[in-house]
């Protein structure tokens, strides 16, 4: 029987310490969840440096590369705000959804 082995966790220090891809491939979700989102991330492309930190850390893999910067697939973004919290350049703001 093969048992999983535990490795020591090494806290990432530099962006190069992170994986080269997002948490999961974009497109793996099938049910659109934008209906229950309360806040949506808005990316200010003038502030965005294209560092891909948000792309790497979005838990749902709904941020994608676009013209050397990034964009969000709003059909599947759940509005958790992790991307806005983690952007070092304050390029992402969370704004309240207009639920008319
Ligand atoms: S973390 Fe911020 S600066 Fe980096 S790619 Fe995302 S929005 Fe742009
Ligand atoms: S708000 Fe959450 S789900 Fe939406 S793009 Fe940002 S990190 Fe991903």
PDB file of N, CA and C and ligand atoms in Angstrom, residues 41 58-60 62-63 72 77-83 94, ligand 2:
ATOM      1  N   UNK A  41     -15.030  41.949  -8.620  1.00  0.00           N
ATOM      2  CA  UNK A  41     -13.730  42.601  -8.737  1.00  0.00           C
ATOM      3  C   UNK A  41     -13.646  43.405 -10.028  1.00  0.00           C
ATOM      4  N   UNK A  58      -6.410  33.118  -7.454  1.00  0.00           N
ATOM      5  CA  UNK A  58      -7.871  32.991  -7.545  1.00  0.00           C
ATOM      6  C   UNK A  58      -8.238  31.527  -7.311  1.00  0.00           C
ATOM      7  N   UNK A  59      -9.030  31.241  -6.292  1.00  0.00           N
ATOM      8  CA  UNK A  59      -9.323  29.838  -5.968  1.00  0.00           C
ATOM      9  C   UNK A  59     -10.136  29.125  -7.034  1.00  0.00           C
ATOM     10  N   UNK A  60     -10.796  29.875  -7.895  1.00  0.00           N
ATOM     11  CA  UNK A  60     -11.622  29.233  -8.903  1.00  0.00           C
ATOM     12  C   UNK A  60     -11.027  29.294 -10.299  1.00  0.00           C
ATOM     13  N   UNK A  62     -10.649  31.728 -12.352  1.00  0.00           N
ATOM     14  CA  UNK A  62     -11.480  32.469 -13.309  1.00  0.00           C
ATOM     15  C   UNK A  62     -10.816  33.762 -13.784  1.00  0.00           C
ATOM     16  N   UNK A  63      -9.566  33.978 -13.359  1.00  0.00           N
ATOM     17  CA  UNK A  63      -8.810  35.101 -13.895  1.00  0.00           C
ATOM     18  C   UNK A  63      -7.930  34.556 -15.018  1.00  0.00           C
ATOM     19  N   UNK A  72     -11.196  38.985 -15.900  1.00  0.00           N
ATOM     20  CA  UNK A  72     -11.984  38.077 -15.063  1.00  0.00           C
ATOM     21  C   UNK A  72     -13.146  37.504 -15.864  1.00  0.00           C
ATOM     22  N   UNK A  77     -16.881  34.009 -11.569  1.00  0.00           N
ATOM     23  CA  UNK A  77     -16.291  34.653 -10.387  1.00  0.00           C
ATOM     24  C   UNK A  77     -17.327  34.684  -9.275  1.00  0.00           C
ATOM     25  N   UNK A  78     -16.949  34.215  -8.092  1.00  0.00           N
ATOM     26  CA  UNK A  78     -17.899  34.180  -6.973  1.00  0.00           C
ATOM     27  C   UNK A  78     -17.801  35.412  -6.095  1.00  0.00           C
ATOM     28  N   UNK A  79     -16.857  36.300  -6.397  1.00  0.00           N
ATOM     29  CA  UNK A  79     -16.760  37.559  -5.665  1.00  0.00           C
ATOM     30  C   UNK A  79     -16.141  37.430  -4.291  1.00  0.00           C
ATOM     31  N   UNK A  80     -15.246  36.479  -4.120  1.00  0.00           N
ATOM     32  CA  UNK A  80     -14.671  36.250  -2.785  1.00  0.00           C
ATOM     33  C   UNK A  80     -13.727  37.374  -2.364  1.00  0.00           C
ATOM     34  N   UNK A  81     -13.123  38.066  -3.319  1.00  0.00           N
ATOM     35  CA  UNK A  81     -12.262  39.203  -2.996  1.00  0.00           C
ATOM     36  C   UNK A  81     -10.808  38.863  -2.726  1.00  0.00           C
ATOM     37  N   UNK A  82     -10.440  37.615  -2.874  1.00  0.00           N
ATOM     38  CA  UNK A  82      -9.047  37.232  -2.627  1.00  0.00           C
ATOM     39  C   UNK A  82      -8.108  37.971  -3.585  1.00  0.00           C
ATOM     40  N   UNK A  83      -8.517  38.078  -4.834  1.00  0.00           N
ATOM     41  CA  UNK A  83      -7.662  38.756  -5.830  1.00  0.00           C
ATOM     42  C   UNK A  83      -7.413  40.198  -5.410  1.00  0.00           C
ATOM     43  N   UNK A  94     -13.234  45.851  -5.164  1.00  0.00           N
ATOM     44  CA  UNK A  94     -14.485  45.111  -5.126  1.00  0.00           C
ATOM     45  C   UNK A  94     -15.635  46.120  -5.076  1.00  0.00           C
TER      46      UNK A  94
HETATM   47  S1  LIG B   2     -13.255  37.627  -6.534  1.00  0.00           S
HETATM   48 FE1  LIG B   2     -12.511  35.539  -5.986  1.00  0.00          FE
HETATM   49  S2  LIG B   2     -13.387  34.190  -7.575  1.00  0.00           S
HETATM   50 FE2  LIG B   2     -13.533  36.299  -8.358  1.00  0.00          FE
HETATM   51  S3  LIG B   2     -11.699  36.599  -9.582  1.00  0.00           S
HETATM   52 FE3  LIG B   2     -11.249  37.362  -7.498  1.00  0.00          FE
HETATM   53  S4  LIG B   2     -10.318  35.623  -6.424  1.00  0.00           S
HETATM   54 FE4  LIG B   2     -11.337  34.813  -8.266  1.00  0.00          FE
END
